[in-house]
Amino acid sequence: MTGFVCSPGTRVNGDIRVPGDKSISHRSIILSSIANGRSHISGFLQGEDSLNTITAFRQMGVSIERNGDRVRVDGVGLNGLDAPAGDLDMGNSGTAMRLLLGLLAGQNFDSRLIGDASLSSRPMQRVIDPLQSMGARIESEAGGRAPLQVRSSGGLRAIHYDMPVASAQVKSCLMLAGLYADGETVVREPAPTRDHSERMLKAFGCEVGSTDSVIRIRGGQALTACDVEVPADVSSAAFFMVAAAIAPGSDITLRHVGINPTRTGVIDILRLMGGEIELLSRREIGGEPVADIRVRSAQLTGIDIPLELVPLAIDEFPVLFVAAACARGITRLSGAGELRVKESDRIQVMADGLAELGIETQVKDDGIVVEGGPIGAGRVDAHGDHRIAMAFSVASLRAAGDIRIEDCDNVKTSFPEFVELARAAGLRIDIDDE
Ligand code: S3P
């Protein structure tokens, strides 16, 4: 199992481009596979999660050629997928499993979705329930866990669904199922969540209504192949944003980062804490806003994180807790119970790791209170969660001694070049492959 040994660093500097957005990479393969014609994707994330999505569509007969971060997909049309010969393995990715479940529910063949130990413990009932009310035939393990067996349903019915949780994965799952349903599927989200599916479906020529948190999609619409340029992932950039903010003397520029407003809660939260962040050369590519992000170090101050920012920063909380540990005063987060069902229980796992490093926290059902203070040396466990491993690597910039992080293998699911880029920027990370 890979461990990281991170030595106290000085500062981070430079000009870097982090890899492609994971959410957009998954969607680019899914939509181009069921489109008519050839699509070219550039900037594709070469992480395990998005590569598994390519493998799954190849198993369903789609011809996909990849050369580094460039991918060519020969779409088979809405009803052109073949029955896969074996299980579809989604590895560590909740996004892949939930989105594919929506798509597979509408096919005229059986399929079975499996994942690793973490994914097999994550809640799938939130997508199984609405899909079953559309007529899908899905069998799960106890408690709505994977493996998931999907049976040919003989056609889905459109539904109107009020989502109980603000989840882009649930929304996107139902939109994909809605493409195969008879009539118009209408989904209402309780709070805005990432809208990459809506944007990309439109780019593929599909009509999607999205106003006032209500998304509408009519079944049977054909998608037309389209080229997709994937921006750098703001969730990966976030590690360097916090690194630069907390390490005195830092100044870093992150190139070509997606700044879709449904993803930029991390920037808003860091600014509220006193972070110095500039968005430069704002532009739009393929329907997604992009900018270069310059971050300089600043004294951060604890805040009460505004509730409306929670879904917009949902993946960035592990590293934001590190920012909170380095801030003056107290940071309070609530309304973030979803963090407990990510790749790990990110509230408890971060609280345990921070405690090892001498930072006081109070754990709540739906959040945490972090009191800023000096970060000590110690040994923490990432529990196989990529974002926890990277968050504690960043903490080393302000640590009194080495931080040893266990179980870091899954960094390769979202950010295989993390160690290399982090070292180039100034972090001191050794890999221990014991
Ligand atoms: C994602 C949605 C979010 C996020 C995940 C990616 C997506 O999950 O945490 O990393 O691509 O739709 P939820 O929708 O479950 O909050």
JSON list of N, CA and C in Angstrom, two decimals, residues 271-333:
[
{"chain": "A", "resi": 271, "resn": "ARG", "atom": "N", "xyz": [-11.97, 32.97, -0.09]},
{"chain": "A", "resi": 271, "resn": "ARG", "atom": "CA", "xyz": [-11.99, 34.45, -0.07]},
{"chain": "A", "resi": 271, "resn": "ARG", "atom": "C", "xyz": [-12.65, 34.97, 1.21]},
{"chain": "A", "resi": 272, "resn": "LEU", "atom": "N", "xyz": [-13.73, 34.31, 1.64]},
{"chain": "A", "resi": 272, "resn": "LEU", "atom": "CA", "xyz": [-14.38, 34.74, 2.89]},
{"chain": "A", "resi": 272, "resn": "LEU", "atom": "C", "xyz": [-13.42, 34.60, 4.08]},
{"chain": "A", "resi": 273, "resn": "MET", "atom": "N", "xyz": [-12.50, 33.64, 3.97]},
{"chain": "A", "resi": 273, "resn": "MET", "atom": "CA", "xyz": [-11.52, 33.43, 5.05]},
{"chain": "A", "resi": 273, "resn": "MET", "atom": "C", "xyz": [-10.33, 34.39, 4.93]},
{"chain": "A", "resi": 274, "resn": "GLY", "atom": "N", "xyz": [-10.33, 35.19, 3.88]},
{"chain": "A", "resi": 274, "resn": "GLY", "atom": "CA", "xyz": [-9.24, 36.16, 3.71]},
{"chain": "A", "resi": 274, "resn": "GLY", "atom": "C", "xyz": [-8.24, 35.77, 2.62]},
{"chain": "A", "resi": 275, "resn": "GLY", "atom": "N", "xyz": [-8.52, 34.70, 1.88]},
{"chain": "A", "resi": 275, "resn": "GLY", "atom": "CA", "xyz": [-7.60, 34.24, 0.83]},
{"chain": "A", "resi": 275, "resn": "GLY", "atom": "C", "xyz": [-7.48, 35.27, -0.29]},
{"chain": "A", "resi": 276, "resn": "GLU", "atom": "N", "xyz": [-6.27, 35.34, -0.85]},
{"chain": "A", "resi": 276, "resn": "GLU", "atom": "CA", "xyz": [-6.03, 36.28, -1.96]},
{"chain": "A", "resi": 276, "resn": "GLU", "atom": "C", "xyz": [-6.04, 35.50, -3.26]},
{"chain": "A", "resi": 277, "resn": "ILE", "atom": "N", "xyz": [-7.15, 35.57, -3.96]},
{"chain": "A", "resi": 277, "resn": "ILE", "atom": "CA", "xyz": [-7.34, 34.77, -5.17]},
{"chain": "A", "resi": 277, "resn": "ILE", "atom": "C", "xyz": [-7.80, 35.67, -6.30]},
{"chain": "A", "resi": 278, "resn": "GLU", "atom": "N", "xyz": [-7.10, 35.57, -7.42]},
{"chain": "A", "resi": 278, "resn": "GLU", "atom": "CA", "xyz": [-7.51, 36.35, -8.60]},
{"chain": "A", "resi": 278, "resn": "GLU", "atom": "C", "xyz": [-7.88, 35.41, -9.72]},
{"chain": "A", "resi": 279, "resn": "LEU", "atom": "N", "xyz": [-8.95, 35.72, -10.42]},
{"chain": "A", "resi": 279, "resn": "LEU", "atom": "CA", "xyz": [-9.33, 34.94, -11.61]},
{"chain": "A", "resi": 279, "resn": "LEU", "atom": "C", "xyz": [-8.92, 35.75, -12.83]},
{"chain": "A", "resi": 280, "resn": "LEU", "atom": "N", "xyz": [-7.98, 35.20, -13.61]},
{"chain": "A", "resi": 280, "resn": "LEU", "atom": "CA", "xyz": [-7.41, 35.93, -14.75]},
{"chain": "A", "resi": 280, "resn": "LEU", "atom": "C", "xyz": [-7.85, 35.30, -16.06]},
{"chain": "A", "resi": 281, "resn": "SER", "atom": "N", "xyz": [-7.83, 36.10, -17.12]},
{"chain": "A", "resi": 281, "resn": "SER", "atom": "CA", "xyz": [-8.14, 35.62, -18.49]},
{"chain": "A", "resi": 281, "resn": "SER", "atom": "C", "xyz": [-9.39, 34.74, -18.51]},
{"chain": "A", "resi": 282, "resn": "ARG", "atom": "N", "xyz": [-10.48, 35.24, -17.98]},
{"chain": "A", "resi": 282, "resn": "ARG", "atom": "CA", "xyz": [-11.71, 34.45, -18.00]},
{"chain": "A", "resi": 282, "resn": "ARG", "atom": "C", "xyz": [-12.15, 34.23, -19.44]},
{"chain": "A", "resi": 283, "resn": "ARG", "atom": "N", "xyz": [-12.57, 33.04, -19.76]},
{"chain": "A", "resi": 283, "resn": "ARG", "atom": "CA", "xyz": [-13.01, 32.71, -21.11]},
{"chain": "A", "resi": 283, "resn": "ARG", "atom": "C", "xyz": [-13.99, 31.57, -21.04]},
{"chain": "A", "resi": 284, "resn": "GLU", "atom": "N", "xyz": [-14.57, 31.18, -22.17]},
{"chain": "A", "resi": 284, "resn": "GLU", "atom": "CA", "xyz": [-15.49, 30.06, -22.16]},
{"chain": "A", "resi": 284, "resn": "GLU", "atom": "C", "xyz": [-15.04, 29.04, -23.19]},
{"chain": "A", "resi": 285, "resn": "ILE", "atom": "N", "xyz": [-14.98, 27.75, -22.81]},
{"chain": "A", "resi": 285, "resn": "ILE", "atom": "CA", "xyz": [-14.68, 26.72, -23.81]},
{"chain": "A", "resi": 285, "resn": "ILE", "atom": "C", "xyz": [-15.76, 25.64, -23.74]},
{"chain": "A", "resi": 286, "resn": "GLY", "atom": "N", "xyz": [-16.32, 25.35, -24.90]},
{"chain": "A", "resi": 286, "resn": "GLY", "atom": "CA", "xyz": [-17.33, 24.29, -25.00]},
{"chain": "A", "resi": 286, "resn": "GLY", "atom": "C", "xyz": [-18.44, 24.41, -23.97]},
{"chain": "A", "resi": 287, "resn": "GLY", "atom": "N", "xyz": [-18.89, 25.62, -23.71]},
{"chain": "A", "resi": 287, "resn": "GLY", "atom": "CA", "xyz": [-20.02, 25.81, -22.80]},
{"chain": "A", "resi": 287, "resn": "GLY", "atom": "C", "xyz": [-19.63, 25.82, -21.33]},
{"chain": "A", "resi": 288, "resn": "GLU", "atom": "N", "xyz": [-18.33, 25.76, -21.02]},
{"chain": "A", "resi": 288, "resn": "GLU", "atom": "CA", "xyz": [-17.89, 25.80, -19.61]},
{"chain": "A", "resi": 288, "resn": "GLU", "atom": "C", "xyz": [-16.96, 27.00, -19.40]},
{"chain": "A", "resi": 289, "resn": "PRO", "atom": "N", "xyz": [-17.19, 27.82, -18.37]},
{"chain": "A", "resi": 289, "resn": "PRO", "atom": "CA", "xyz": [-16.29, 28.94, -18.08]},
{"chain": "A", "resi": 289, "resn": "PRO", "atom": "C", "xyz": [-14.95, 28.46, -17.51]},
{"chain": "A", "resi": 290, "resn": "VAL", "atom": "N", "xyz": [-13.89, 29.14, -17.92]},
{"chain": "A", "resi": 290, "resn": "VAL", "atom": "CA", "xyz": [-12.52, 28.73, -17.55]},
{"chain": "A", "resi": 290, "resn": "VAL", "atom": "C", "xyz": [-11.74, 30.00, -17.19]},
{"chain": "A", "resi": 291, "resn": "ALA", "atom": "N", "xyz": [-10.73, 29.86, -16.32]},
{"chain": "A", "resi": 291, "resn": "ALA", "atom": "CA", "xyz": [-9.85, 31.00, -16.00]},
{"chain": "A", "resi": 291, "resn": "ALA", "atom": "C", "xyz": [-8.50, 30.48, -15.52]},
{"chain": "A", "resi": 292, "resn": "ASP", "atom": "N", "xyz": [-7.52, 31.37, -15.47]},
{"chain": "A", "resi": 292, "resn": "ASP", "atom": "CA", "xyz": [-6.28, 31.07, -14.77]},
{"chain": "A", "resi": 292, "resn": "ASP", "atom": "C", "xyz": [-6.47, 31.62, -13.35]},
{"chain": "A", "resi": 293, "resn": "ILE", "atom": "N", "xyz": [-6.03, 30.87, -12.38]},
{"chain": "A", "resi": 293, "resn": "ILE", "atom": "CA", "xyz": [-6.29, 31.27, -10.99]},
{"chain": "A", "resi": 293, "resn": "ILE", "atom": "C", "xyz": [-4.96, 31.55, -10.30]},
{"chain": "A", "resi": 294, "resn": "ARG", "atom": "N", "xyz": [-4.80, 32.78, -9.82]},
{"chain": "A", "resi": 294, "resn": "ARG", "atom": "CA", "xyz": [-3.56, 33.12, -9.09]},
{"chain": "A", "resi": 294, "resn": "ARG", "atom": "C", "xyz": [-3.88, 33.21, -7.60]},
{"chain": "A", "resi": 295, "resn": "VAL", "atom": "N", "xyz": [-3.10, 32.52, -6.81]},
{"chain": "A", "resi": 295, "resn": "VAL", "atom": "CA", "xyz": [-3.31, 32.52, -5.35]},
{"chain": "A", "resi": 295, "resn": "VAL", "atom": "C", "xyz": [-2.02, 32.91, -4.66]},
{"chain": "A", "resi": 296, "resn": "ARG", "atom": "N", "xyz": [-2.13, 33.86, -3.74]},
{"chain": "A", "resi": 296, "resn": "ARG", "atom": "CA", "xyz": [-0.96, 34.25, -2.93]},
{"chain": "A", "resi": 296, "resn": "ARG", "atom": "C", "xyz": [-1.27, 33.99, -1.46]},
{"chain": "A", "resi": 297, "resn": "SER", "atom": "N", "xyz": [-0.22, 33.80, -0.68]},
{"chain": "A", "resi": 297, "resn": "SER", "atom": "CA", "xyz": [-0.45, 33.48, 0.73]},
{"chain": "A", "resi": 297, "resn": "SER", "atom": "C", "xyz": [-1.10, 34.65, 1.46]},
{"chain": "A", "resi": 298, "resn": "ALA", "atom": "N", "xyz": [-1.84, 34.32, 2.48]},
{"chain": "A", "resi": 298, "resn": "ALA", "atom": "CA", "xyz": [-2.54, 35.35, 3.26]},
{"chain": "A", "resi": 298, "resn": "ALA", "atom": "C", "xyz": [-2.85, 34.77, 4.64]},
{"chain": "A", "resi": 299, "resn": "GLN", "atom": "N", "xyz": [-3.01, 35.63, 5.62]},
{"chain": "A", "resi": 299, "resn": "GLN", "atom": "CA", "xyz": [-3.46, 35.14, 6.93]},
{"chain": "A", "resi": 299, "resn": "GLN", "atom": "C", "xyz": [-4.95, 34.82, 6.82]},
{"chain": "A", "resi": 300, "resn": "LEU", "atom": "N", "xyz": [-5.30, 33.56, 7.02]},
{"chain": "A", "resi": 300, "resn": "LEU", "atom": "CA", "xyz": [-6.71, 33.18, 6.95]},
{"chain": "A", "resi": 300, "resn": "LEU", "atom": "C", "xyz": [-7.37, 33.32, 8.32]},
{"chain": "A", "resi": 301, "resn": "THR", "atom": "N", "xyz": [-8.68, 33.55, 8.28]},
{"chain": "A", "resi": 301, "resn": "THR", "atom": "CA", "xyz": [-9.45, 33.68, 9.52]},
{"chain": "A", "resi": 301, "resn": "THR", "atom": "C", "xyz": [-10.63, 32.71, 9.46]},
{"chain": "A", "resi": 302, "resn": "GLY", "atom": "N", "xyz": [-10.94, 32.09, 10.60]},
{"chain": "A", "resi": 302, "resn": "GLY", "atom": "CA", "xyz": [-12.05, 31.15, 10.64]},
{"chain": "A", "resi": 302, "resn": "GLY", "atom": "C", "xyz": [-13.39, 31.83, 10.33]},
{"chain": "A", "resi": 303, "resn": "ILE", "atom": "N", "xyz": [-14.30, 31.08, 9.72]},
{"chain": "A", "resi": 303, "resn": "ILE", "atom": "CA", "xyz": [-15.63, 31.63, 9.38]},
{"chain": "A", "resi": 303, "resn": "ILE", "atom": "C", "xyz": [-16.71, 30.58, 9.67]},
{"chain": "A", "resi": 304, "resn": "ASP", "atom": "N", "xyz": [-17.97, 31.04, 9.64]},
{"chain": "A", "resi": 304, "resn": "ASP", "atom": "CA", "xyz": [-19.10, 30.12, 9.57]},
{"chain": "A", "resi": 304, "resn": "ASP", "atom": "C", "xyz": [-19.37, 29.94, 8.08]},
{"chain": "A", "resi": 305, "resn": "ILE", "atom": "N", "xyz": [-19.21, 28.75, 7.58]},
{"chain": "A", "resi": 305, "resn": "ILE", "atom": "CA", "xyz": [-19.34, 28.53, 6.13]},
{"chain": "A", "resi": 305, "resn": "ILE", "atom": "C", "xyz": [-20.81, 28.66, 5.72]},
{"chain": "A", "resi": 306, "resn": "PRO", "atom": "N", "xyz": [-21.13, 29.59, 4.80]},
{"chain": "A", "resi": 306, "resn": "PRO", "atom": "CA", "xyz": [-22.53, 29.77, 4.41]},
{"chain": "A", "resi": 306, "resn": "PRO", "atom": "C", "xyz": [-23.12, 28.48, 3.83]},
{"chain": "A", "resi": 307, "resn": "LEU", "atom": "N", "xyz": [-24.33, 28.15, 4.28]},
{"chain": "A", "resi": 307, "resn": "LEU", "atom": "CA", "xyz": [-24.98, 26.90, 3.88]},
{"chain": "A", "resi": 307, "resn": "LEU", "atom": "C", "xyz": [-25.09, 26.74, 2.37]},
{"chain": "A", "resi": 308, "resn": "GLU", "atom": "N", "xyz": [-25.37, 27.87, 1.69]},
{"chain": "A", "resi": 308, "resn": "GLU", "atom": "CA", "xyz": [-25.60, 27.75, 0.23]},
{"chain": "A", "resi": 308, "resn": "GLU", "atom": "C", "xyz": [-24.33, 27.40, -0.52]},
{"chain": "A", "resi": 309, "resn": "LEU", "atom": "N", "xyz": [-23.17, 27.55, 0.14]},
{"chain": "A", "resi": 309, "resn": "LEU", "atom": "CA", "xyz": [-21.92, 27.21, -0.55]},
{"chain": "A", "resi": 309, "resn": "LEU", "atom": "C", "xyz": [-21.57, 25.72, -0.42]},
{"chain": "A", "resi": 310, "resn": "VAL", "atom": "N", "xyz": [-22.27, 25.02, 0.49]},
{"chain": "A", "resi": 310, "resn": "VAL", "atom": "CA", "xyz": [-21.88, 23.63, 0.77]},
{"chain": "A", "resi": 310, "resn": "VAL", "atom": "C", "xyz": [-21.93, 22.73, -0.48]},
{"chain": "A", "resi": 311, "resn": "PRO", "atom": "N", "xyz": [-23.07, 22.68, -1.22]},
{"chain": "A", "resi": 311, "resn": "PRO", "atom": "CA", "xyz": [-23.05, 21.78, -2.40]},
{"chain": "A", "resi": 311, "resn": "PRO", "atom": "C", "xyz": [-22.07, 22.24, -3.48]},
{"chain": "A", "resi": 312, "resn": "LEU", "atom": "N", "xyz": [-21.69, 23.51, -3.44]},
{"chain": "A", "resi": 312, "resn": "LEU", "atom": "CA", "xyz": [-20.81, 24.05, -4.48]},
{"chain": "A", "resi": 312, "resn": "LEU", "atom": "C", "xyz": [-19.33, 23.82, -4.16]},
{"chain": "A", "resi": 313, "resn": "ALA", "atom": "N", "xyz": [-19.07, 23.25, -2.98]},
{"chain": "A", "resi": 313, "resn": "ALA", "atom": "CA", "xyz": [-17.68, 22.98, -2.57]},
{"chain": "A", "resi": 313, "resn": "ALA", "atom": "C", "xyz": [-17.59, 21.57, -2.00]},
{"chain": "A", "resi": 314, "resn": "ILE", "atom": "N", "xyz": [-18.54, 20.70, -2.37]},
{"chain": "A", "resi": 314, "resn": "ILE", "atom": "CA", "xyz": [-18.70, 19.44, -1.64]},
{"chain": "A", "resi": 314, "resn": "ILE", "atom": "C", "xyz": [-17.44, 18.56, -1.66]},
{"chain": "A", "resi": 315, "resn": "ASP", "atom": "N", "xyz": [-16.67, 18.60, -2.74]},
{"chain": "A", "resi": 315, "resn": "ASP", "atom": "CA", "xyz": [-15.48, 17.74, -2.82]},
{"chain": "A", "resi": 315, "resn": "ASP", "atom": "C", "xyz": [-14.24, 18.40, -2.22]},
{"chain": "A", "resi": 316, "resn": "GLU", "atom": "N", "xyz": [-14.34, 19.67, -1.90]},
{"chain": "A", "resi": 316, "resn": "GLU", "atom": "CA", "xyz": [-13.14, 20.41, -1.47]},
{"chain": "A", "resi": 316, "resn": "GLU", "atom": "C", "xyz": [-13.03, 20.52, 0.05]},
{"chain": "A", "resi": 317, "resn": "PHE", "atom": "N", "xyz": [-13.99, 19.94, 0.80]},
{"chain": "A", "resi": 317, "resn": "PHE", "atom": "CA", "xyz": [-13.94, 20.14, 2.25]},
{"chain": "A", "resi": 317, "resn": "PHE", "atom": "C", "xyz": [-12.72, 19.52, 2.93]},
{"chain": "A", "resi": 318, "resn": "PRO", "atom": "N", "xyz": [-12.23, 18.35, 2.49]},
{"chain": "A", "resi": 318, "resn": "PRO", "atom": "CA", "xyz": [-11.02, 17.86, 3.20]},
{"chain": "A", "resi": 318, "resn": "PRO", "atom": "C", "xyz": [-9.91, 18.91, 3.22]},
{"chain": "A", "resi": 319, "resn": "VAL", "atom": "N", "xyz": [-9.64, 19.52, 2.07]},
{"chain": "A", "resi": 319, "resn": "VAL", "atom": "CA", "xyz": [-8.54, 20.49, 2.06]},
{"chain": "A", "resi": 319, "resn": "VAL", "atom": "C", "xyz": [-8.98, 21.82, 2.69]},
{"chain": "A", "resi": 320, "resn": "LEU", "atom": "N", "xyz": [-10.28, 22.13, 2.64]},
{"chain": "A", "resi": 320, "resn": "LEU", "atom": "CA", "xyz": [-10.74, 23.34, 3.34]},
{"chain": "A", "resi": 320, "resn": "LEU", "atom": "C", "xyz": [-10.60, 23.19, 4.87]},
{"chain": "A", "resi": 321, "resn": "PHE", "atom": "N", "xyz": [-10.72, 21.94, 5.37]},
{"chain": "A", "resi": 321, "resn": "PHE", "atom": "CA", "xyz": [-10.50, 21.75, 6.81]},
{"chain": "A", "resi": 321, "resn": "PHE", "atom": "C", "xyz": [-9.04, 22.02, 7.17]},
{"chain": "A", "resi": 322, "resn": "VAL", "atom": "N", "xyz": [-8.14, 21.72, 6.23]},
{"chain": "A", "resi": 322, "resn": "VAL", "atom": "CA", "xyz": [-6.72, 22.04, 6.45]},
{"chain": "A", "resi": 322, "resn": "VAL", "atom": "C", "xyz": [-6.55, 23.56, 6.48]},
{"chain": "A", "resi": 323, "resn": "ALA", "atom": "N", "xyz": [-7.23, 24.26, 5.56]},
{"chain": "A", "resi": 323, "resn": "ALA", "atom": "CA", "xyz": [-7.19, 25.73, 5.59]},
{"chain": "A", "resi": 323, "resn": "ALA", "atom": "C", "xyz": [-7.71, 26.23, 6.93]},
{"chain": "A", "resi": 324, "resn": "ALA", "atom": "N", "xyz": [-8.81, 25.61, 7.41]},
{"chain": "A", "resi": 324, "resn": "ALA", "atom": "CA", "xyz": [-9.40, 26.03, 8.69]},
{"chain": "A", "resi": 324, "resn": "ALA", "atom": "C", "xyz": [-8.43, 25.79, 9.85]},
{"chain": "A", "resi": 325, "resn": "ALA", "atom": "N", "xyz": [-7.66, 24.68, 9.77]},
{"chain": "A", "resi": 325, "resn": "ALA", "atom": "CA", "xyz": [-6.69, 24.38, 10.83]},
{"chain": "A", "resi": 325, "resn": "ALA", "atom": "C", "xyz": [-5.58, 25.43, 10.85]},
{"chain": "A", "resi": 326, "resn": "CYS", "atom": "N", "xyz": [-5.30, 26.03, 9.70]},
{"chain": "A", "resi": 326, "resn": "CYS", "atom": "CA", "xyz": [-4.23, 27.04, 9.61]},
{"chain": "A", "resi": 326, "resn": "CYS", "atom": "C", "xyz": [-4.75, 28.46, 9.82]},
{"chain": "A", "resi": 327, "resn": "ALA", "atom": "N", "xyz": [-6.07, 28.59, 9.98]},
{"chain": "A", "resi": 327, "resn": "ALA", "atom": "CA", "xyz": [-6.66, 29.92, 10.12]},
{"chain": "A", "resi": 327, "resn": "ALA", "atom": "C", "xyz": [-6.63, 30.37, 11.57]},
{"chain": "A", "resi": 328, "resn": "ARG", "atom": "N", "xyz": [-6.76, 31.67, 11.75]},
{"chain": "A", "resi": 328, "resn": "ARG", "atom": "CA", "xyz": [-6.88, 32.22, 13.10]},
{"chain": "A", "resi": 328, "resn": "ARG", "atom": "C", "xyz": [-8.35, 32.06, 13.51]},
{"chain": "A", "resi": 329, "resn": "GLY", "atom": "N", "xyz": [-8.61, 31.42, 14.64]},
{"chain": "A", "resi": 329, "resn": "GLY", "atom": "CA", "xyz": [-9.99, 31.32, 15.11]},
{"chain": "A", "resi": 329, "resn": "GLY", "atom": "C", "xyz": [-10.68, 30.04, 14.66]},
{"chain": "A", "resi": 330, "resn": "ILE", "atom": "N", "xyz": [-12.02, 30.11, 14.69]},
{"chain": "A", "resi": 330, "resn": "ILE", "atom": "CA", "xyz": [-12.82, 28.89, 14.55]},
{"chain": "A", "resi": 330, "resn": "ILE", "atom": "C", "xyz": [-13.59, 28.90, 13.23]},
{"chain": "A", "resi": 331, "resn": "THR", "atom": "N", "xyz": [-13.61, 27.74, 12.56]},
{"chain": "A", "resi": 331, "resn": "THR", "atom": "CA", "xyz": [-14.42, 27.58, 11.34]},
{"chain": "A", "resi": 331, "resn": "THR", "atom": "C", "xyz": [-15.51, 26.56, 11.65]},
{"chain": "A", "resi": 332, "resn": "ARG", "atom": "N", "xyz": [-16.74, 26.91, 11.25]},
{"chain": "A", "resi": 332, "resn": "ARG", "atom": "CA", "xyz": [-17.86, 26.01, 11.50]},
{"chain": "A", "resi": 332, "resn": "ARG", "atom": "C", "xyz": [-18.52, 25.61, 10.19]},
{"chain": "A", "resi": 333, "resn": "LEU", "atom": "N", "xyz": [-18.74, 24.31, 10.04]},
{"chain": "A", "resi": 333, "resn": "LEU", "atom": "CA", "xyz": [-19.45, 23.79, 8.85]},
{"chain": "A", "resi": 333, "resn": "LEU", "atom": "C", "xyz": [-20.65, 23.01, 9.33]}
]
